[in-house]
Amino acid sequence: MSRYNFRASETRWQRVWEERGTFRAEIDHARPKYYVLEMFPYPSGRIHMGHVRNYTLGDVVARLKRGQGFNVLHPMGWDAFGLPAEGAAVKRGIHPGIWTWGNIAEMREQIKMMGLSIDWSREFATCDPAYYRHEQAMFVDMWERGLVYRKESWVNWDPVDNTVLANEQVIDGRGWRSGALVERRKLAQWFFKITAFADELLEAIDGLERWPDKVRLMQRNWIGKSQGARVRFAINGRDDRLEVFTTRPDTLFGASFMALAPDHPLSAELAKNNPELAAFVAECLRGGTSEAQLETAEKKGFDTGLTCRHPFMEGVDLPIYVANFVLSEYGTGAVFGCPAHDQRDLDFARKYGRPVRPVVLPPDADPAAFAVGEEAYVGEGRIFNSAFLDGLDVESAKRRAIEELERLQIGSGETTFRLRDWGISRQRYWGCPVPMIECPSCGTVPVPRDQLPVELPEDVDFTGAGNPLDRHPTWKHVACPRCGGAAERETETFDTFVESSWYFARFCDARNEALPFSREAADYWLPVDQYIGGVEHAVLHLLYSRFYTRAMSACGYLDLAEPFAGLFTQGMINHLTFKDAKGEWVEASKVAKRDDGQWVLVEDGSPVIPGRVEKMSKSKLNTVDPTEIIQGYGADTARLFMLSDSPPDRDLEWTDAGIRGAWNYVNRLWRLVEERLEGLPPPGTPAPAEGLEGSDLELKRQIHRTIAAATEELERFHYNKAVALVREFSNGIEAYKGANGALLREAVETLVRLLEPMTPHIAEELWERLGHATLLAEAPWPTAQAAWLQADELVIGVQVNGKRRGEIRVARDCPKEQVEAAALAEDNVRRAMEGKPPRRVIVVPGKIVNVVV
RNA sequence: GCCCGCUUGGCGGAACAGGUAGACGCAACGGACUUAAAAUCCGUCGGUCGCAAGGCCGUGCCGGUUCGAGUCCGGCAGCGGGCACCA
């Protein structure tokens, strides 16, 4: 008997699938389509275990759906723009493009080792002008439709590197690379008008039924809709008014001060003639925006000396402060403070001696005695101390207050969102150039479509500081497309999230030169039926894509609101970490456990200390290289390990024992089939369908029960349970001692067929060994026959007073009375009843009997 | 601080919608085969008492609902994640 040679088998079947074009997808209106997509990789150079898990999960879906008769689209490509390429250019003097394309070539080979059922003919990289030219064209379309605009906005500016930093790149107020103190600067930036869809993006979340609740909730919070009112306060001694947004118009009678953001226009105006205020404003603006700083920052205010009139209370004036806790970007950049019912306002009021006037009375509180101490009251209650609002509950009072504001024409109901427009300008080289030209006489002019793409110049030097495109001697100098005069090209590039916001649509028609994709292809393939990736993209990428799809629809490229009908977020891969005696991280792959349980460094036997199980990361030296695993054990083993044990949405702990467990099963499967080949009738022999009894009947039932249950678990992403079912089925086949060859063939073929989505190579190999001339990857998925799904005898537990005391065997359709009688007659049950008569007997058909004495 | 999720053997995890807790696997232990090792095969495997039959305890902790709770309800603790001067 031969031993399974995974190396030969895996390369062979990968070649066969490729040569036959087994996984090529074409539009076919005769079949239902199914689009499976995993979040495409950034070409860093090596695949990691997270990729292996991600693509294994996707491949199970793709192969299952293909078996079930769907026309499956399962593509792969490269999210190829990004900062690491520029980092490599600075560090090693390689052009970002060369570095990126080299990495793609390597990673493609690594991914291909996994034996995924991918249509490689649709592969593309987003750094290819053939891709980003369409992005530029769409950008111009969106600009023309008002979905793109340019405006001054505050950014994190690194004064050493001369570049904008994303919030994530500011660590403790300093640039992540230069270490320089980050400044807040106002800069003209390009924006996508995502807020135009804020309400729609929020409402549509309800319809994303096949998305995880967690992600839907995170998006809801991110969009952050608040309903309230805009109130215009009259300023004493001035003609203009101070506009404020509040979600609590019901507490207006509790107002005791006003607060402006440091960069509010009024703050700036007043600071001009007030050096002290100017210094205060500067101090606030300098303060970092990092979370830690905000958390510890003390509430500080500066009294401007100005006052507002209370909108409802004659003769009551409210002092106007500039305060460090007010955000200029949210609402109107100004607030009214109601200390009794807002903790932050209370802290401020206590510090600056402002009155605290409660206006919401908690249920059962005494209006005469109720006072606010160190904690603001934010709960429900009745309004008091509030003239015409007195006696109303909070919600009614909000409505009533808004009515009054509208009647007096000093305010109105308003909805605000936390969501901001998406700033996409990056002062970087390795990204898609913004296809715009600034002309001194014509203003902003888009690059004409026939001149697209605006390609990146090749001859660029990388020093790491500033924007190479801006420093390029000639690239930005162009003639204005409108007037022909001297003009300047935009030297910024897009945020790389723009590329990933529409790549799923490009896969539908990846070779299209004239268009990003044809309407026909998009209409046929989209939306993505099943999208799979890490939860770290729950907000950014998944929200941007939802916006971008709507924007593409607005421009007529397709007619679709939601790009991803189903979303699955996989867990991370964790691994044990190790440190040496000095407390330095030790590479987990160079460590082994001695027989006495001590962990040691393999090369010199020196002891190491195992630490926590943590997410695989380079810094903790606990990564495992997937290619080494695939070369050592085979892709099927690696895939099976990814699917066994841990549910796919939970974190998976990498263990050597686990990979050996998968390896052992692959080999056991091989033996299982090989040892039985001789006794099998030729392929195509009809499966026995009647007259079965004993172990034959048992096996027949297990075949169909396993088909039914495994299919269901596979469809529900319960891959660990599907693996368990299949293993149980293997155990069943191994235990079968009968001689029915046709039945055994049915069992073995079913086993192999069920395993194909998980371990496709060995399944394909065994399918051939079983005498088939056609490919398993093209074979239909088996159907469970209802007749074999139920046993005719059941084992039922019997409880006495809720404690399990025994069990009885009864026929499936045994009437209740007989079940009851059998239960009461059971020895152990009678003993537990201690001769007492049953007071009550509960019979749950097919499940349990409970005798109450 | 606010919001969400999780907590079951030595370990990963099963238990569909309240109905036999611990499927399947890993590890461990005992045995067979073998000169030996690996591989393979057979068996044991929540704790505890018992020769056994079987008993008692057991799903983070406290309480409740129910004939019956890992599952539902209330409270608490621990762990993980998201958001965070958002007015």
GROMACS .gro file of C-alpha atoms in nm, chain A residues 85-100 462:
model
   17
   85ALA     CA    1   0.680   5.048  -0.038
   86GLU     CA    2   0.807   5.400   0.018
   87GLY     CA    3   0.971   5.289   0.338
   88ALA     CA    4   1.159   5.022   0.142
   89ALA     CA    5   1.258   5.283  -0.114
   90VAL     CA    6   1.404   5.509   0.153
   91LYS     CA    7   1.574   5.231   0.340
   92ARG     CA    8   1.705   5.019   0.057
   93GLY     CA    9   1.703   5.248  -0.242
   94ILE     CA   10   1.460   5.031  -0.437
   95HIS     CA   11   1.188   5.198  -0.638
   96PRO     CA   12   0.850   5.134  -0.469
   97GLY     CA   13   0.714   4.986  -0.791
   98ILE     CA   14   0.998   4.736  -0.828
   99TRP     CA   15   0.967   4.639  -0.464
  100THR     CA   16   0.588   4.599  -0.492
  462PHE     CA   17   1.340   5.916  -0.203
   0.00000   0.00000   0.00000
